[in-house]
């Protein structure tokens, strides 16, 4: 860091990975506040904060309350909780943590798919409860991956990593995305309903936000059909959870595997009570290895901005912004 870096004040609202916090403390002047609420900002923060590092929501009001703010370094690839469009208009850079979590999230997606279809968590519980000894073999699973056809909703970096794995399992892949991805060697469907009609296994890795709000709705689930399996490692907001619970209950689809929910960590009872829903507490990228790499990228973005005026991984809405 050049001289004077200790005068660069970075604010951490709420909880952030401890490795990121300690690196920020070594390189910058670190301030912390309980949560990203403008009412909690002190005059000193308003006077001096030029960067925010956060895992969670950063609203337009919070940005507006920090007049010297230059950059919001967000932990995670999804940044739907950060008002990046507002930041872009105000000349504030937003960065996220792509690439370093791609393979981990794709691994988890395939694990969740197999757990959902082959009921491995339920089979393990059966063993632990002593039922194998008492009652004999676990019942044959009515679902299998064999013969399935997989549709991916969201053909970005993670979608492609999932597609590669699905191909290795010997299953055909097709996808729906805002736009056709020219170099993706998979069948493209212009609509999500069209994709759901064409496959029996739908894996969503779609980002959150207004454009995808409740995109996986009753119509999509009906199109997926009674042998249908739905997997979500994207964002819970992309699913109409009431419609999903109803579809799982009445056999409109066969099963679902969910790592993300609309109101985390609150998972609706209507999903918790279902035997054909395999539920995880948003762990797709949650290994020590990958979370440390994400924490490093948060801090590396701050260092790159304040030393060279060029963030490493700016989000699309602020990619036009250069030097402070
Ligand atoms: C992300 O990075 O967006 C994942 O959901 C992990 O938080």
PDB file of C-alpha atoms and ligand atoms in Angstrom:
ATOM      1  CA  UNK A   1       0.000   0.000   0.000  1.00  0.00           C
ATOM      2  CA  UNK A   2       1.242   3.502  -0.684  1.00  0.00           C
ATOM      3  CA  UNK A   3       1.777   5.969   2.161  1.00  0.00           C
ATOM      4  CA  UNK A   4      -1.473   7.207   3.583  1.00  0.00           C
ATOM      5  CA  UNK A   5      -3.374   3.937   3.156  1.00  0.00           C
ATOM      6  CA  UNK A   6      -4.004   3.950   6.901  1.00  0.00           C
ATOM      7  CA  UNK A   7      -6.057   7.121   6.306  1.00  0.00           C
ATOM      8  CA  UNK A   8      -8.383   5.257   3.962  1.00  0.00           C
ATOM      9  CA  UNK A   9     -11.373   4.431   6.141  1.00  0.00           C
ATOM     10  CA  UNK A  10     -13.297   1.251   5.401  1.00  0.00           C
ATOM     11  CA  UNK A  11     -16.592   0.585   7.164  1.00  0.00           C
ATOM     12  CA  UNK A  12     -17.798  -2.958   7.865  1.00  0.00           C
ATOM     13  CA  UNK A  13     -21.523  -3.034   8.642  1.00  0.00           C
ATOM     14  CA  UNK A  14     -22.732  -6.247  10.304  1.00  0.00           C
ATOM     15  CA  UNK A  15     -20.929  -9.593  10.118  1.00  0.00           C
ATOM     16  CA  UNK A  16     -18.162 -10.184   7.591  1.00  0.00           C
ATOM     17  CA  UNK A  17     -15.763 -13.132   7.205  1.00  0.00           C
ATOM     18  CA  UNK A  18     -13.057 -12.742   9.900  1.00  0.00           C
ATOM     19  CA  UNK A  19     -10.203 -13.103   7.389  1.00  0.00           C
ATOM     20  CA  UNK A  20     -11.543 -10.126   5.426  1.00  0.00           C
ATOM     21  CA  UNK A  21     -11.957  -8.070   8.596  1.00  0.00           C
ATOM     22  CA  UNK A  22      -8.425  -8.775   9.781  1.00  0.00           C
ATOM     23  CA  UNK A  23      -6.876  -8.005   6.385  1.00  0.00           C
ATOM     24  CA  UNK A  24      -8.862  -4.748   6.174  1.00  0.00           C
ATOM     25  CA  UNK A  25      -7.608  -3.865   9.683  1.00  0.00           C
ATOM     26  CA  UNK A  26      -3.982  -4.463   8.607  1.00  0.00           C
ATOM     27  CA  UNK A  27      -4.201  -2.375   5.415  1.00  0.00           C
ATOM     28  CA  UNK A  28      -6.736   0.356   6.153  1.00  0.00           C
ATOM     29  CA  UNK A  29      -8.393   2.270   8.973  1.00  0.00           C
ATOM     30  CA  UNK A  30     -11.234  -0.074   9.959  1.00  0.00           C
ATOM     31  CA  UNK A  31     -14.543   1.049  11.403  1.00  0.00           C
ATOM     32  CA  UNK A  32     -17.481  -1.213  12.247  1.00  0.00           C
ATOM     33  CA  UNK A  33     -21.185  -0.684  12.773  1.00  0.00           C
ATOM     34  CA  UNK A  34     -23.820  -3.198  13.873  1.00  0.00           C
ATOM     35  CA  UNK A  35     -25.767  -3.209  10.616  1.00  0.00           C
ATOM     36  CA  UNK A  36     -26.123  -1.208   7.405  1.00  0.00           C
ATOM     37  CA  UNK A  37     -28.637   1.249   8.828  1.00  0.00           C
ATOM     38  CA  UNK A  38     -28.018   4.937   8.001  1.00  0.00           C
ATOM     39  CA  UNK A  39     -29.376   5.883  11.455  1.00  0.00           C
ATOM     40  CA  UNK A  40     -26.394   4.134  13.086  1.00  0.00           C
ATOM     41  CA  UNK A  41     -23.715   6.119  11.244  1.00  0.00           C
ATOM     42  CA  UNK A  42     -21.699   8.516  13.399  1.00  0.00           C
ATOM     43  CA  UNK A  43     -20.535  11.951  12.177  1.00  0.00           C
ATOM     44  CA  UNK A  44     -16.999  10.575  12.086  1.00  0.00           C
ATOM     45  CA  UNK A  45     -18.122   7.773   9.755  1.00  0.00           C
ATOM     46  CA  UNK A  46     -19.966  10.214   7.498  1.00  0.00           C
ATOM     47  CA  UNK A  47     -16.847  12.397   7.341  1.00  0.00           C
ATOM     48  CA  UNK A  48     -14.283   9.707   6.682  1.00  0.00           C
ATOM     49  CA  UNK A  49     -15.685   6.475   5.195  1.00  0.00           C
ATOM     50  CA  UNK A  50     -14.587   5.983   1.573  1.00  0.00           C
ATOM     51  CA  UNK A  51     -15.158   2.243   1.314  1.00  0.00           C
ATOM     52  CA  UNK A  52     -17.660  -0.308   2.609  1.00  0.00           C
ATOM     53  CA  UNK A  53     -17.008  -4.052   2.833  1.00  0.00           C
ATOM     54  CA  UNK A  54     -20.138  -6.057   3.479  1.00  0.00           C
ATOM     55  CA  UNK A  55     -21.872  -9.390   3.320  1.00  0.00           C
ATOM     56  CA  UNK A  56     -25.512  -8.419   2.964  1.00  0.00           C
ATOM     57  CA  UNK A  57     -27.746  -5.513   2.087  1.00  0.00           C
ATOM     58  CA  UNK A  58     -26.431  -2.066   1.194  1.00  0.00           C
ATOM     59  CA  UNK A  59     -29.307   0.241   0.322  1.00  0.00           C
ATOM     60  CA  UNK A  60     -29.290   3.473  -1.652  1.00  0.00           C
ATOM     61  CA  UNK A  61     -30.059   5.342   1.611  1.00  0.00           C
ATOM     62  CA  UNK A  62     -26.971   3.855   3.266  1.00  0.00           C
ATOM     63  CA  UNK A  63     -24.784   4.918   0.330  1.00  0.00           C
ATOM     64  CA  UNK A  64     -26.326   8.395   0.317  1.00  0.00           C
ATOM     65  CA  UNK A  65     -25.537   8.800   4.025  1.00  0.00           C
ATOM     66  CA  UNK A  66     -21.805   8.359   3.292  1.00  0.00           C
ATOM     67  CA  UNK A  67     -20.900  11.347   1.091  1.00  0.00           C
ATOM     68  CA  UNK A  68     -17.278  10.271   0.469  1.00  0.00           C
ATOM     69  CA  UNK A  69     -18.117   6.678  -0.441  1.00  0.00           C
ATOM     70  CA  UNK A  70     -16.173   5.394  -3.480  1.00  0.00           C
ATOM     71  CA  UNK A  71     -16.574   1.633  -3.334  1.00  0.00           C
ATOM     72  CA  UNK A  72     -18.796  -1.111  -1.909  1.00  0.00           C
ATOM     73  CA  UNK A  73     -16.924  -4.436  -1.836  1.00  0.00           C
ATOM     74  CA  UNK A  74     -19.597  -7.094  -1.493  1.00  0.00           C
ATOM     75  CA  UNK A  75     -18.913 -10.652  -0.252  1.00  0.00           C
ATOM     76  CA  UNK A  76     -20.570 -13.193  -2.564  1.00  0.00           C
ATOM     77  CA  UNK A  77     -21.213 -13.511  -6.271  1.00  0.00           C
ATOM     78  CA  UNK A  78     -24.892 -12.545  -5.965  1.00  0.00           C
ATOM     79  CA  UNK A  79     -25.265  -8.853  -5.197  1.00  0.00           C
ATOM     80  CA  UNK A  80     -29.045  -8.441  -5.414  1.00  0.00           C
ATOM     81  CA  UNK A  81     -29.010  -7.014  -1.856  1.00  0.00           C
ATOM     82  CA  UNK A  82     -26.758  -4.126  -2.963  1.00  0.00           C
ATOM     83  CA  UNK A  83     -28.388  -1.299  -4.924  1.00  0.00           C
ATOM     84  CA  UNK A  84     -25.774  -1.446  -7.682  1.00  0.00           C
ATOM     85  CA  UNK A  85     -27.850   0.591 -10.166  1.00  0.00           C
ATOM     86  CA  UNK A  86     -27.967   3.465  -7.664  1.00  0.00           C
ATOM     87  CA  UNK A  87     -24.215   3.087  -7.026  1.00  0.00           C
ATOM     88  CA  UNK A  88     -23.522   3.201 -10.768  1.00  0.00           C
ATOM     89  CA  UNK A  89     -25.491   6.437 -11.128  1.00  0.00           C
ATOM     90  CA  UNK A  90     -23.647   7.998  -8.166  1.00  0.00           C
ATOM     91  CA  UNK A  91     -20.182   6.994  -9.361  1.00  0.00           C
ATOM     92  CA  UNK A  92     -19.708   4.412  -6.590  1.00  0.00           C
ATOM     93  CA  UNK A  93     -18.014   1.161  -7.618  1.00  0.00           C
ATOM     94  CA  UNK A  94     -19.559  -2.140  -6.502  1.00  0.00           C
ATOM     95  CA  UNK A  95     -17.502  -5.325  -6.577  1.00  0.00           C
ATOM     96  CA  UNK A  96     -18.535  -8.944  -5.967  1.00  0.00           C
ATOM     97  CA  UNK A  97     -16.645 -12.256  -5.666  1.00  0.00           C
ATOM     98  CA  UNK A  98     -17.159 -14.282  -8.869  1.00  0.00           C
ATOM     99  CA  UNK A  99     -14.993 -17.176 -10.137  1.00  0.00           C
ATOM    100  CA  UNK A 100     -13.456 -18.160  -6.787  1.00  0.00           C
ATOM    101  CA  UNK A 101     -16.700 -19.923  -5.773  1.00  0.00           C
ATOM    102  CA  UNK A 102     -17.805 -21.287  -9.148  1.00  0.00           C
ATOM    103  CA  UNK A 103     -16.596 -24.880  -8.806  1.00  0.00           C
ATOM    104  CA  UNK A 104     -17.672 -25.163  -5.142  1.00  0.00           C
ATOM    105  CA  UNK A 105     -21.229 -24.042  -5.885  1.00  0.00           C
ATOM    106  CA  UNK A 106     -21.412 -26.355  -8.913  1.00  0.00           C
ATOM    107  CA  UNK A 107     -20.180 -29.283  -6.765  1.00  0.00           C
ATOM    108  CA  UNK A 108     -22.902 -28.532  -4.212  1.00  0.00           C
ATOM    109  CA  UNK A 109     -25.574 -28.292  -6.897  1.00  0.00           C
ATOM    110  CA  UNK A 110     -24.748 -31.799  -8.116  1.00  0.00           C
ATOM    111  CA  UNK A 111     -24.577 -33.113  -4.541  1.00  0.00           C
ATOM    112  CA  UNK A 112     -27.990 -31.631  -3.819  1.00  0.00           C
ATOM    113  CA  UNK A 113     -29.386 -33.116  -7.031  1.00  0.00           C
ATOM    114  CA  UNK A 114     -28.144 -36.595  -6.137  1.00  0.00           C
ATOM    115  CA  UNK A 115     -29.350 -36.265  -2.531  1.00  0.00           C
ATOM    116  CA  UNK A 116     -32.777 -35.224  -3.763  1.00  0.00           C
ATOM    117  CA  UNK A 117     -33.167 -37.936  -6.373  1.00  0.00           C
ATOM    118  CA  UNK A 118     -31.521 -40.827  -4.508  1.00  0.00           C
ATOM    119  CA  UNK A 119     -32.659 -39.721  -1.004  1.00  0.00           C
ATOM    120  CA  UNK A 120     -29.174 -40.166   0.497  1.00  0.00           C
ATOM    121  CA  UNK A 121     -29.788 -37.977   3.620  1.00  0.00           C
ATOM    122  CA  UNK A 122     -32.979 -39.935   4.351  1.00  0.00           C
ATOM    123  CA  UNK A 123     -31.161 -43.245   3.800  1.00  0.00           C
ATOM    124  CA  UNK A 124     -28.418 -42.175   6.230  1.00  0.00           C
ATOM    125  CA  UNK A 125     -31.001 -41.249   8.862  1.00  0.00           C
ATOM    126  CA  UNK A 126     -32.617 -44.660   8.341  1.00  0.00           C
ATOM    127  CA  UNK A 127     -29.280 -46.325   9.182  1.00  0.00           C
ATOM    128  CA  UNK A 128     -28.602 -44.041  12.196  1.00  0.00           C
ATOM    129  CA  UNK A 129     -32.066 -44.704  13.599  1.00  0.00           C
ATOM    130  CA  UNK A 130     -31.288 -48.444  13.638  1.00  0.00           C
ATOM    131  CA  UNK A 131     -33.973 -49.172  11.070  1.00  0.00           C
ATOM    132  CA  UNK A 132     -31.656 -51.034   8.660  1.00  0.00           C
ATOM    133  CA  UNK A 133     -30.943 -53.566  11.443  1.00  0.00           C
ATOM    134  CA  UNK A 134     -34.578 -53.731  12.562  1.00  0.00           C
ATOM    135  CA  UNK A 135     -36.503 -53.401   9.310  1.00  0.00           C
ATOM    136  CA  UNK A 136     -34.083 -54.420   6.561  1.00  0.00           C
ATOM    137  CA  UNK A 137     -32.958 -52.551   3.457  1.00  0.00           C
ATOM    138  CA  UNK A 138     -33.932 -48.951   2.788  1.00  0.00           C
ATOM    139  CA  UNK A 139     -36.756 -48.861   0.193  1.00  0.00           C
ATOM    140  CA  UNK A 140     -35.687 -48.501  -3.432  1.00  0.00           C
ATOM    141  CA  UNK A 141     -35.853 -44.847  -4.501  1.00  0.00           C
ATOM    142  CA  UNK A 142     -38.592 -44.128  -6.985  1.00  0.00           C
ATOM    143  CA  UNK A 143     -36.380 -41.520  -8.646  1.00  0.00           C
ATOM    144  CA  UNK A 144     -33.061 -41.910 -10.434  1.00  0.00           C
ATOM    145  CA  UNK A 145     -30.724 -39.678 -12.388  1.00  0.00           C
ATOM    146  CA  UNK A 146     -30.692 -42.272 -15.161  1.00  0.00           C
ATOM    147  CA  UNK A 147     -32.630 -41.141 -18.205  1.00  0.00           C
ATOM    148  CA  UNK A 148     -33.108 -37.596 -16.938  1.00  0.00           C
ATOM    149  CA  UNK A 149     -32.841 -34.495 -19.049  1.00  0.00           C
ATOM    150  CA  UNK A 150     -31.505 -31.412 -17.280  1.00  0.00           C
ATOM    151  CA  UNK A 151     -32.439 -27.778 -17.837  1.00  0.00           C
ATOM    152  CA  UNK A 152     -30.335 -25.007 -16.317  1.00  0.00           C
ATOM    153  CA  UNK A 153     -31.903 -21.646 -15.508  1.00  0.00           C
ATOM    154  CA  UNK A 154     -29.008 -19.155 -15.612  1.00  0.00           C
ATOM    155  CA  UNK A 155     -26.113 -19.978 -17.941  1.00  0.00           C
ATOM    156  CA  UNK A 156     -23.427 -17.817 -16.332  1.00  0.00           C
ATOM    157  CA  UNK A 157     -20.131 -19.087 -14.958  1.00  0.00           C
ATOM    158  CA  UNK A 158     -21.760 -21.316 -12.331  1.00  0.00           C
ATOM    159  CA  UNK A 159     -24.409 -22.543 -14.780  1.00  0.00           C
ATOM    160  CA  UNK A 160     -21.666 -23.640 -17.158  1.00  0.00           C
ATOM    161  CA  UNK A 161     -19.743 -25.416 -14.382  1.00  0.00           C
ATOM    162  CA  UNK A 162     -22.953 -27.269 -13.472  1.00  0.00           C
ATOM    163  CA  UNK A 163     -23.556 -28.111 -17.140  1.00  0.00           C
ATOM    164  CA  UNK A 164     -20.058 -29.632 -17.460  1.00  0.00           C
ATOM    165  CA  UNK A 165     -20.725 -31.853 -14.451  1.00  0.00           C
ATOM    166  CA  UNK A 166     -24.164 -32.895 -15.719  1.00  0.00           C
ATOM    167  CA  UNK A 167     -22.603 -33.857 -19.067  1.00  0.00           C
ATOM    168  CA  UNK A 168     -20.054 -35.971 -17.209  1.00  0.00           C
ATOM    169  CA  UNK A 169     -22.991 -37.821 -15.636  1.00  0.00           C
ATOM    170  CA  UNK A 170     -24.131 -38.675 -19.169  1.00  0.00           C
ATOM    171  CA  UNK A 171     -27.255 -36.478 -19.174  1.00  0.00           C
ATOM    172  CA  UNK A 172     -28.361 -34.014 -21.866  1.00  0.00           C
ATOM    173  CA  UNK A 173     -28.296 -30.298 -20.944  1.00  0.00           C
ATOM    174  CA  UNK A 174     -30.380 -27.379 -22.167  1.00  0.00           C
ATOM    175  CA  UNK A 175     -30.863 -23.926 -20.674  1.00  0.00           C
ATOM    176  CA  UNK A 176     -32.760 -20.693 -20.351  1.00  0.00           C
ATOM    177  CA  UNK A 177     -30.966 -17.407 -19.828  1.00  0.00           C
ATOM    178  CA  UNK A 178     -31.788 -13.732 -20.398  1.00  0.00           C
ATOM    179  CA  UNK A 179     -29.830 -14.046 -23.629  1.00  0.00           C
ATOM    180  CA  UNK A 180     -28.518 -16.947 -25.671  1.00  0.00           C
ATOM    181  CA  UNK A 181     -24.891 -17.645 -24.730  1.00  0.00           C
ATOM    182  CA  UNK A 182     -23.199 -17.881 -28.117  1.00  0.00           C
ATOM    183  CA  UNK A 183     -20.413 -20.301 -27.183  1.00  0.00           C
ATOM    184  CA  UNK A 184     -22.512 -22.540 -24.915  1.00  0.00           C
ATOM    185  CA  UNK A 185     -22.957 -25.887 -26.713  1.00  0.00           C
ATOM    186  CA  UNK A 186     -26.427 -26.561 -25.268  1.00  0.00           C
ATOM    187  CA  UNK A 187     -29.981 -26.143 -26.577  1.00  0.00           C
ATOM    188  CA  UNK A 188     -31.334 -22.688 -25.705  1.00  0.00           C
ATOM    189  CA  UNK A 189     -34.963 -22.067 -24.728  1.00  0.00           C
ATOM    190  CA  UNK A 190     -36.265 -18.528 -24.975  1.00  0.00           C
ATOM    191  CA  UNK A 191     -38.664 -18.977 -22.073  1.00  0.00           C
ATOM    192  CA  UNK A 192     -38.399 -20.689 -18.723  1.00  0.00           C
ATOM    193  CA  UNK A 193     -41.724 -22.460 -19.310  1.00  0.00           C
ATOM    194  CA  UNK A 194     -40.386 -23.721 -22.651  1.00  0.00           C
ATOM    195  CA  UNK A 195     -37.298 -25.095 -20.896  1.00  0.00           C
ATOM    196  CA  UNK A 196     -39.401 -26.712 -18.148  1.00  0.00           C
ATOM    197  CA  UNK A 197     -41.599 -28.391 -20.790  1.00  0.00           C
ATOM    198  CA  UNK A 198     -38.530 -29.827 -22.530  1.00  0.00           C
ATOM    199  CA  UNK A 199     -36.831 -31.337 -19.427  1.00  0.00           C
ATOM    200  CA  UNK A 200     -37.700 -33.214 -16.240  1.00  0.00           C
ATOM    201  CA  UNK A 201     -34.954 -31.761 -14.057  1.00  0.00           C
ATOM    202  CA  UNK A 202     -34.607 -28.010 -13.592  1.00  0.00           C
ATOM    203  CA  UNK A 203     -31.551 -26.553 -11.841  1.00  0.00           C
ATOM    204  CA  UNK A 204     -31.782 -22.858 -11.037  1.00  0.00           C
ATOM    205  CA  UNK A 205     -28.689 -20.768 -10.551  1.00  0.00           C
ATOM    206  CA  UNK A 206     -30.435 -17.562 -11.570  1.00  0.00           C
ATOM    207  CA  UNK A 207     -29.550 -14.314  -9.772  1.00  0.00           C
ATOM    208  CA  UNK A 208     -32.059 -12.488  -7.587  1.00  0.00           C
ATOM    209  CA  UNK A 209     -33.634  -9.143  -8.424  1.00  0.00           C
ATOM    210  CA  UNK A 210     -36.767  -7.730 -10.047  1.00  0.00           C
ATOM    211  CA  UNK A 211     -36.233  -9.535 -13.373  1.00  0.00           C
ATOM    212  CA  UNK A 212     -36.309 -13.014 -11.801  1.00  0.00           C
ATOM    213  CA  UNK A 213     -38.718 -12.438  -8.872  1.00  0.00           C
ATOM    214  CA  UNK A 214     -40.894 -15.596  -8.514  1.00  0.00           C
ATOM    215  CA  UNK A 215     -39.916 -16.683 -12.034  1.00  0.00           C
ATOM    216  CA  UNK A 216     -40.255 -20.333 -11.001  1.00  0.00           C
ATOM    217  CA  UNK A 217     -44.028 -20.267 -10.547  1.00  0.00           C
ATOM    218  CA  UNK A 218     -46.980 -22.664 -10.724  1.00  0.00           C
ATOM    219  CA  UNK A 219     -46.960 -22.645 -14.547  1.00  0.00           C
ATOM    220  CA  UNK A 220     -43.260 -23.561 -14.724  1.00  0.00           C
ATOM    221  CA  UNK A 221     -43.729 -26.345 -12.154  1.00  0.00           C
ATOM    222  CA  UNK A 222     -46.714 -27.734 -14.075  1.00  0.00           C
ATOM    223  CA  UNK A 223     -44.590 -27.726 -17.225  1.00  0.00           C
ATOM    224  CA  UNK A 224     -41.837 -29.646 -15.411  1.00  0.00           C
ATOM    225  CA  UNK A 225     -44.371 -32.386 -14.735  1.00  0.00           C
ATOM    226  CA  UNK A 226     -44.976 -35.276 -12.310  1.00  0.00           C
ATOM    227  CA  UNK A 227     -41.487 -36.770 -12.755  1.00  0.00           C
ATOM    228  CA  UNK A 228     -40.018 -33.291 -12.289  1.00  0.00           C
ATOM    229  CA  UNK A 229     -37.168 -32.430  -9.934  1.00  0.00           C
ATOM    230  CA  UNK A 230     -36.375 -28.807  -9.102  1.00  0.00           C
ATOM    231  CA  UNK A 231     -33.007 -27.778  -7.632  1.00  0.00           C
ATOM    232  CA  UNK A 232     -32.195 -24.225  -6.506  1.00  0.00           C
ATOM    233  CA  UNK A 233     -28.717 -22.929  -5.668  1.00  0.00           C
ATOM    234  CA  UNK A 234     -29.360 -19.390  -6.980  1.00  0.00           C
ATOM    235  CA  UNK A 235     -31.656 -17.170  -4.957  1.00  0.00           C
ATOM    236  CA  UNK A 236     -34.851 -17.991  -3.056  1.00  0.00           C
ATOM    237  CA  UNK A 237     -36.549 -14.881  -4.414  1.00  0.00           C
ATOM    238  CA  UNK A 238     -36.662 -16.491  -7.879  1.00  0.00           C
ATOM    239  CA  UNK A 239     -39.221 -19.053  -6.643  1.00  0.00           C
ATOM    240  CA  UNK A 240     -42.892 -18.738  -5.712  1.00  0.00           C
ATOM    241  CA  UNK A 241     -42.412 -20.834  -2.568  1.00  0.00           C
ATOM    242  CA  UNK A 242     -46.146 -21.263  -1.915  1.00  0.00           C
ATOM    243  CA  UNK A 243     -46.604 -22.627  -5.447  1.00  0.00           C
ATOM    244  CA  UNK A 244     -43.575 -24.894  -5.004  1.00  0.00           C
ATOM    245  CA  UNK A 245     -44.853 -26.310  -1.699  1.00  0.00           C
ATOM    246  CA  UNK A 246     -48.265 -26.946  -3.301  1.00  0.00           C
ATOM    247  CA  UNK A 247     -46.659 -28.620  -6.338  1.00  0.00           C
ATOM    248  CA  UNK A 248     -44.587 -30.910  -4.091  1.00  0.00           C
ATOM    249  CA  UNK A 249     -47.610 -31.719  -1.936  1.00  0.00           C
ATOM    250  CA  UNK A 250     -50.043 -32.585  -4.711  1.00  0.00           C
ATOM    251  CA  UNK A 251     -47.607 -34.416  -7.023  1.00  0.00           C
ATOM    252  CA  UNK A 252     -47.402 -31.726  -9.699  1.00  0.00           C
ATOM    253  CA  UNK A 253     -43.638 -32.351  -9.418  1.00  0.00           C
ATOM    254  CA  UNK A 254     -41.767 -35.227  -7.786  1.00  0.00           C
ATOM    255  CA  UNK A 255     -39.145 -33.595  -5.556  1.00  0.00           C
ATOM    256  CA  UNK A 256     -37.073 -30.486  -4.875  1.00  0.00           C
ATOM    257  CA  UNK A 257     -33.630 -29.738  -3.472  1.00  0.00           C
ATOM    258  CA  UNK A 258     -33.227 -26.209  -2.112  1.00  0.00           C
ATOM    259  CA  UNK A 259     -30.156 -24.415  -0.781  1.00  0.00           C
ATOM    260  CA  UNK A 260     -31.723 -20.937  -0.844  1.00  0.00           C
ATOM    261  CA  UNK A 261     -34.984 -19.437   0.403  1.00  0.00           C
ATOM    262  CA  UNK A 262     -36.914 -16.203   0.000  1.00  0.00           C
ATOM    263  CA  UNK A 263     -36.594 -15.120   3.656  1.00  0.00           C
ATOM    264  CA  UNK A 264     -33.427 -16.708   5.040  1.00  0.00           C
ATOM    265  CA  UNK A 265     -32.959 -18.121   7.614  1.00  0.00           C
ATOM    266  CA  UNK A 266     -36.725 -18.560   7.854  1.00  0.00           C
ATOM    267  CA  UNK A 267     -37.796 -21.634   5.890  1.00  0.00           C
ATOM    268  CA  UNK A 268     -41.576 -21.964   5.498  1.00  0.00           C
ATOM    269  CA  UNK A 269     -43.239 -24.784   7.456  1.00  0.00           C
ATOM    270  CA  UNK A 270     -44.965 -25.738   4.219  1.00  0.00           C
ATOM    271  CA  UNK A 271     -41.533 -26.826   2.880  1.00  0.00           C
ATOM    272  CA  UNK A 272     -40.109 -28.136   6.176  1.00  0.00           C
ATOM    273  CA  UNK A 273     -42.999 -30.555   6.519  1.00  0.00           C
ATOM    274  CA  UNK A 274     -42.475 -32.205   3.117  1.00  0.00           C
ATOM    275  CA  UNK A 275     -40.617 -35.521   2.783  1.00  0.00           C
ATOM    276  CA  UNK A 276     -39.877 -34.879  -0.903  1.00  0.00           C
ATOM    277  CA  UNK A 277     -37.965 -31.630  -0.268  1.00  0.00           C
ATOM    278  CA  UNK A 278     -34.235 -31.876   0.481  1.00  0.00           C
ATOM    279  CA  UNK A 279     -33.299 -28.659   2.316  1.00  0.00           C
ATOM    280  CA  UNK A 280     -29.884 -27.067   2.972  1.00  0.00           C
ATOM    281  CA  UNK A 281     -29.071 -23.867   4.922  1.00  0.00           C
ATOM    282  CA  UNK A 282     -27.481 -21.855   2.042  1.00  0.00           C
ATOM    283  CA  UNK A 283     -24.161 -23.723   2.059  1.00  0.00           C
ATOM    284  CA  UNK A 284     -23.309 -23.894  -1.654  1.00  0.00           C
ATOM    285  CA  UNK A 285     -20.049 -21.929  -1.291  1.00  0.00           C
ATOM    286  CA  UNK A 286     -19.581 -22.611   2.417  1.00  0.00           C
ATOM    287  CA  UNK A 287     -16.216 -24.381   2.728  1.00  0.00           C
ATOM    288  CA  UNK A 288     -13.253 -22.894   4.610  1.00  0.00           C
ATOM    289  CA  UNK A 289     -11.261 -22.934   1.348  1.00  0.00           C
ATOM    290  CA  UNK A 290     -13.802 -21.095  -0.787  1.00  0.00           C
ATOM    291  CA  UNK A 291     -15.017 -18.618   1.821  1.00  0.00           C
ATOM    292  CA  UNK A 292     -11.373 -17.619   2.478  1.00  0.00           C
ATOM    293  CA  UNK A 293     -10.867 -17.027  -1.259  1.00  0.00           C
ATOM    294  CA  UNK A 294     -14.040 -14.911  -1.323  1.00  0.00           C
ATOM    295  CA  UNK A 295     -12.806 -12.912   1.693  1.00  0.00           C
ATOM    296  CA  UNK A 296      -9.455 -12.335  -0.043  1.00  0.00           C
ATOM    297  CA  UNK A 297     -11.214 -11.093  -3.175  1.00  0.00           C
ATOM    298  CA  UNK A 298     -13.282  -8.581  -1.158  1.00  0.00           C
ATOM    299  CA  UNK A 299     -10.070  -7.094   0.251  1.00  0.00           C
ATOM    300  CA  UNK A 300      -8.085  -7.373  -3.003  1.00  0.00           C
ATOM    301  CA  UNK A 301     -10.797  -5.290  -4.682  1.00  0.00           C
ATOM    302  CA  UNK A 302     -10.402  -2.561  -2.039  1.00  0.00           C
ATOM    303  CA  UNK A 303      -6.608  -2.631  -2.379  1.00  0.00           C
ATOM    304  CA  UNK A 304      -6.806  -2.512  -6.189  1.00  0.00           C
ATOM    305  CA  UNK A 305      -9.217   0.431  -6.083  1.00  0.00           C
ATOM    306  CA  UNK A 306      -7.304   2.512  -3.567  1.00  0.00           C
ATOM    307  CA  UNK A 307      -3.861   1.800  -5.081  1.00  0.00           C
ATOM    308  CA  UNK A 308      -4.590   1.693  -8.831  1.00  0.00           C
ATOM    309  CA  UNK A 309      -8.118   3.015  -9.263  1.00  0.00           C
ATOM    310  CA  UNK A 310      -9.087  -0.216 -10.964  1.00  0.00           C
ATOM    311  CA  UNK A 311     -11.201  -2.785  -9.081  1.00  0.00           C
ATOM    312  CA  UNK A 312     -10.610  -6.443  -9.951  1.00  0.00           C
ATOM    313  CA  UNK A 313     -14.210  -7.631 -10.238  1.00  0.00           C
ATOM    314  CA  UNK A 314     -16.640  -4.708 -10.612  1.00  0.00           C
ATOM    315  CA  UNK A 315     -20.278  -5.659 -11.216  1.00  0.00           C
ATOM    316  CA  UNK A 316     -21.825  -4.838 -14.611  1.00  0.00           C
ATOM    317  CA  UNK A 317     -23.746  -1.790 -13.329  1.00  0.00           C
ATOM    318  CA  UNK A 318     -20.526  -0.057 -12.242  1.00  0.00           C
ATOM    319  CA  UNK A 319     -17.989  -1.512 -14.667  1.00  0.00           C
ATOM    320  CA  UNK A 320     -17.781   1.866 -16.451  1.00  0.00           C
ATOM    321  CA  UNK A 321     -16.305   3.595 -13.387  1.00  0.00           C
ATOM    322  CA  UNK A 322     -12.589   4.269 -13.269  1.00  0.00           C
ATOM    323  CA  UNK A 323     -10.165   6.186 -11.004  1.00  0.00           C
ATOM    324  CA  UNK A 324     -11.619   8.063  -7.994  1.00  0.00           C
TER     325      UNK A 324
HETATM  326  C1  LIG B   1     -23.240 -15.987  -3.288  1.00  0.00           C
HETATM  327  O1  LIG B   1     -22.020 -15.807  -3.341  1.00  0.00           O
HETATM  328  O2  LIG B   1     -24.046 -15.211  -3.796  1.00  0.00           O
HETATM  329  C2  LIG B   1     -23.697 -17.229  -2.631  1.00  0.00           C
HETATM  330  O3  LIG B   1     -25.073 -17.305  -2.519  1.00  0.00           O
HETATM  331  C3  LIG B   1     -23.027 -17.390  -1.290  1.00  0.00           C
HETATM  332  O4  LIG B   1     -23.470 -16.428  -0.405  1.00  0.00           O
END
